[in-house]
Coordinates of C-alpha atoms in Angstrom, one line a residue:
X123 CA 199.2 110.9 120.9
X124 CA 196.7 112.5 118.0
X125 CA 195.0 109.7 116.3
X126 CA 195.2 106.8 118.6
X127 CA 199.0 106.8 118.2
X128 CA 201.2 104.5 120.1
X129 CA 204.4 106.0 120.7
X130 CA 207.9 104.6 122.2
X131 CA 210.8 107.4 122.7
X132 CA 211.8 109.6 124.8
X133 CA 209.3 111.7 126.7
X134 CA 209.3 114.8 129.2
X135 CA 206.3 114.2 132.0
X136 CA 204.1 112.2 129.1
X137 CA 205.3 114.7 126.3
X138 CA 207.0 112.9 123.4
X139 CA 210.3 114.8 123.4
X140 CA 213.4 113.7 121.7
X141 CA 214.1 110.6 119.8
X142 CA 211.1 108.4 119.1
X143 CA 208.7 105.9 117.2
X144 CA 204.5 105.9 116.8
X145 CA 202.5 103.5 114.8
X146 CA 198.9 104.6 114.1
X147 CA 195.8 102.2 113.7
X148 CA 195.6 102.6 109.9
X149 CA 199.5 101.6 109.6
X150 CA 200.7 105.2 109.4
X151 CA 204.0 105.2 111.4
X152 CA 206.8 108.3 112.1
X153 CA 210.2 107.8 113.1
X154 CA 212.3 110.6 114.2
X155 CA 212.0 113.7 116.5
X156 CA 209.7 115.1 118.8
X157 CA 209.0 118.5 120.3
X158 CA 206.0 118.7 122.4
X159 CA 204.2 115.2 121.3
X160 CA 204.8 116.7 117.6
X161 CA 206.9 116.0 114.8
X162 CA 210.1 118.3 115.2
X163 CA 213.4 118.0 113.6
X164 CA 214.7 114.7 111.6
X165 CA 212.1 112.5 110.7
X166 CA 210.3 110.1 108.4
X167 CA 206.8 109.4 108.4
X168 CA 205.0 106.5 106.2
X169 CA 201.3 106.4 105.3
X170 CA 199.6 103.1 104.6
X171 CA 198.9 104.2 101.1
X172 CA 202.9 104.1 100.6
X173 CA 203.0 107.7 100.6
X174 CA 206.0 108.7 102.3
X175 CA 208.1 111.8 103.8
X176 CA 211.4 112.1 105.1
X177 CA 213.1 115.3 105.9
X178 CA 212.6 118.0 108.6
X179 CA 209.9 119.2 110.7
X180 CA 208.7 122.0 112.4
X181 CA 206.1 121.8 114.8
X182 CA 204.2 118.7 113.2
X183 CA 204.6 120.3 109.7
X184 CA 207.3 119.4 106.9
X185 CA 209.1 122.4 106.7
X186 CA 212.8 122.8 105.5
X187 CA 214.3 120.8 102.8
X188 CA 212.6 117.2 102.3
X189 CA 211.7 114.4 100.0
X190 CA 208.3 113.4 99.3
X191 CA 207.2 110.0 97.4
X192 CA 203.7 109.2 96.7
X193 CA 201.9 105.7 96.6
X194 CA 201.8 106.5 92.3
X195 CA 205.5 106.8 91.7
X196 CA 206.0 110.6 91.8
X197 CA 208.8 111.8 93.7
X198 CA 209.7 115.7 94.9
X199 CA 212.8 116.6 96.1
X200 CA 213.4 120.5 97.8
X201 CA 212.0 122.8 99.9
X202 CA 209.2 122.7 102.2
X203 CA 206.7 125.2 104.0
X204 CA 203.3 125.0 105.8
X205 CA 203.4 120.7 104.8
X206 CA 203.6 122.0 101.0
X207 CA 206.0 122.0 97.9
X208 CA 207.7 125.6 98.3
X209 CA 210.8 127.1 97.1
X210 CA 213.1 125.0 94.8
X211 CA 212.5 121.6 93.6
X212 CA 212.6 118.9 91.7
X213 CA 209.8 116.8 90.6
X214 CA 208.9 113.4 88.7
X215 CA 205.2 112.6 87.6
X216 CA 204.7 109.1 88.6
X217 CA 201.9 108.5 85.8
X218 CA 203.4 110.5 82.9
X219 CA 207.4 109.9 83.8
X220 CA 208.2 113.7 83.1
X221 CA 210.5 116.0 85.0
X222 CA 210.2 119.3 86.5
X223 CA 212.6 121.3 87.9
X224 CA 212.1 125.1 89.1
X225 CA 210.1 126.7 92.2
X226 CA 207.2 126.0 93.6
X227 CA 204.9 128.2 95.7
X228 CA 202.2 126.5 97.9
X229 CA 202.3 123.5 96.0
X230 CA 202.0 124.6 92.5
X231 CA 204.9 125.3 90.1
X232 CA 205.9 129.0 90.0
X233 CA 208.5 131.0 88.5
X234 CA 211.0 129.7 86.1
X235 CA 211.3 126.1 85.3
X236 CA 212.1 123.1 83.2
X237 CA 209.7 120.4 82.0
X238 CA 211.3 117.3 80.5
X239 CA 209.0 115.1 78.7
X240 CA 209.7 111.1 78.0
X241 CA 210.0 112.0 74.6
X242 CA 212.5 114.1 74.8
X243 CA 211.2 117.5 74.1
X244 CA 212.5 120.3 77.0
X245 CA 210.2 123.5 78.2
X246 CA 212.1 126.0 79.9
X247 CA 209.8 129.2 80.9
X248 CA 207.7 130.5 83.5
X249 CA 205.0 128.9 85.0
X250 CA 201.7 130.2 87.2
X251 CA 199.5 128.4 89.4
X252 CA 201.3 125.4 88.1
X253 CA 200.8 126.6 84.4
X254 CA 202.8 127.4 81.9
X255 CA 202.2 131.1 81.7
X256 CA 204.6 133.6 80.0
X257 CA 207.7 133.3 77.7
X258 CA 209.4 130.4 77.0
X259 CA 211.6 128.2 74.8
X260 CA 210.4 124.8 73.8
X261 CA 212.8 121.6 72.2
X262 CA 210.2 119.5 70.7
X263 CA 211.1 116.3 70.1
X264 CA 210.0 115.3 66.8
X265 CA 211.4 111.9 65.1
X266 CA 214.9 112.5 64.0
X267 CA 214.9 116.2 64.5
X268 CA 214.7 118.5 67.7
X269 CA 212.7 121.8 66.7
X270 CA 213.8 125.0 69.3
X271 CA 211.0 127.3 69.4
X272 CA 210.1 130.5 70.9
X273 CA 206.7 130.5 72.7
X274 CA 204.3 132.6 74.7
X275 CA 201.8 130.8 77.0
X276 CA 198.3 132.1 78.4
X277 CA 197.3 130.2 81.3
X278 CA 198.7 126.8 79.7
X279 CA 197.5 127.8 75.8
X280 CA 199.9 128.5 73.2
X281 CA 199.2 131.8 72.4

């Protein structure tokens, strides 16, 4: 296989077809199904940096619904397309704990959203090229009280 993989499974005339395993030098590893020596169908696939997929596959590329975990913490659950984040998901920032939820297109949030922050305070607007960009409503959390606020964003600045 690609890479210098070793593979055990089912195969077609030396085509990995069907259920199977391959391990990769580096420690990488996939576990699932195969169409044409590629990832197709059900399957999980571990990097040795403890990044990690599982979900489904098209052709060697995550594609369908699917959850993503990287070696930091973060954690994306949804849709799929062309190996990226794309459609409707839901997101946790490993370093800064908050939580998205909304659409995504080509890996970047898009569309309408919801950003909640470890301290409690809520954005729920529209994003671009993973910006908040447009109208919104914000719930800042400030001590005891929660302030609701109306807001407009340009490219990620309060206007």
């Amino acid at each position: 296989l690609h890479g210098g993989g070793l593979y055990h499974g089912t195969e077609k005339e030396g085509i990995a077809t069907g259920f199977g395993c391959c391990s990769w030098p580096d420690d990488s590893s996939y576990m699932g199904e195969w169409q044409d020596s590629l990832p197709h169908g059900f399957g999980c696939f571990q990097l040795s940096s403890g990044e990690s997929f599982e979900g489904e596959w098209t052709n060697g590329m995550r594609k369908g619904l699917g959850t993503w975990k990287g070696a930091d913490g973060s954690q994306y659950q949804g849709e799929f397309s062309q190996s990226t984040f794309h459609g409707s998901g839901f997101m946790r920032d490993g370093d800064t704990g908050h939580v998205y939820h909304g659409f995504f297109e080509s890996g970047s949030r898009a569309g309408i959203g919801v950003v909640l922050w470890e301290d409690g305070s809520v954005y729920v607007g529209e994003f671009v090229d993973d910006l908040r960009h447009g109208s919104a409503l914000e719930i800042l959390a400030e001590a005891q009280t929660r302030v609701a606020t109306d807001a407009i964003y340009e490219r990620d600045c309060l206007s």
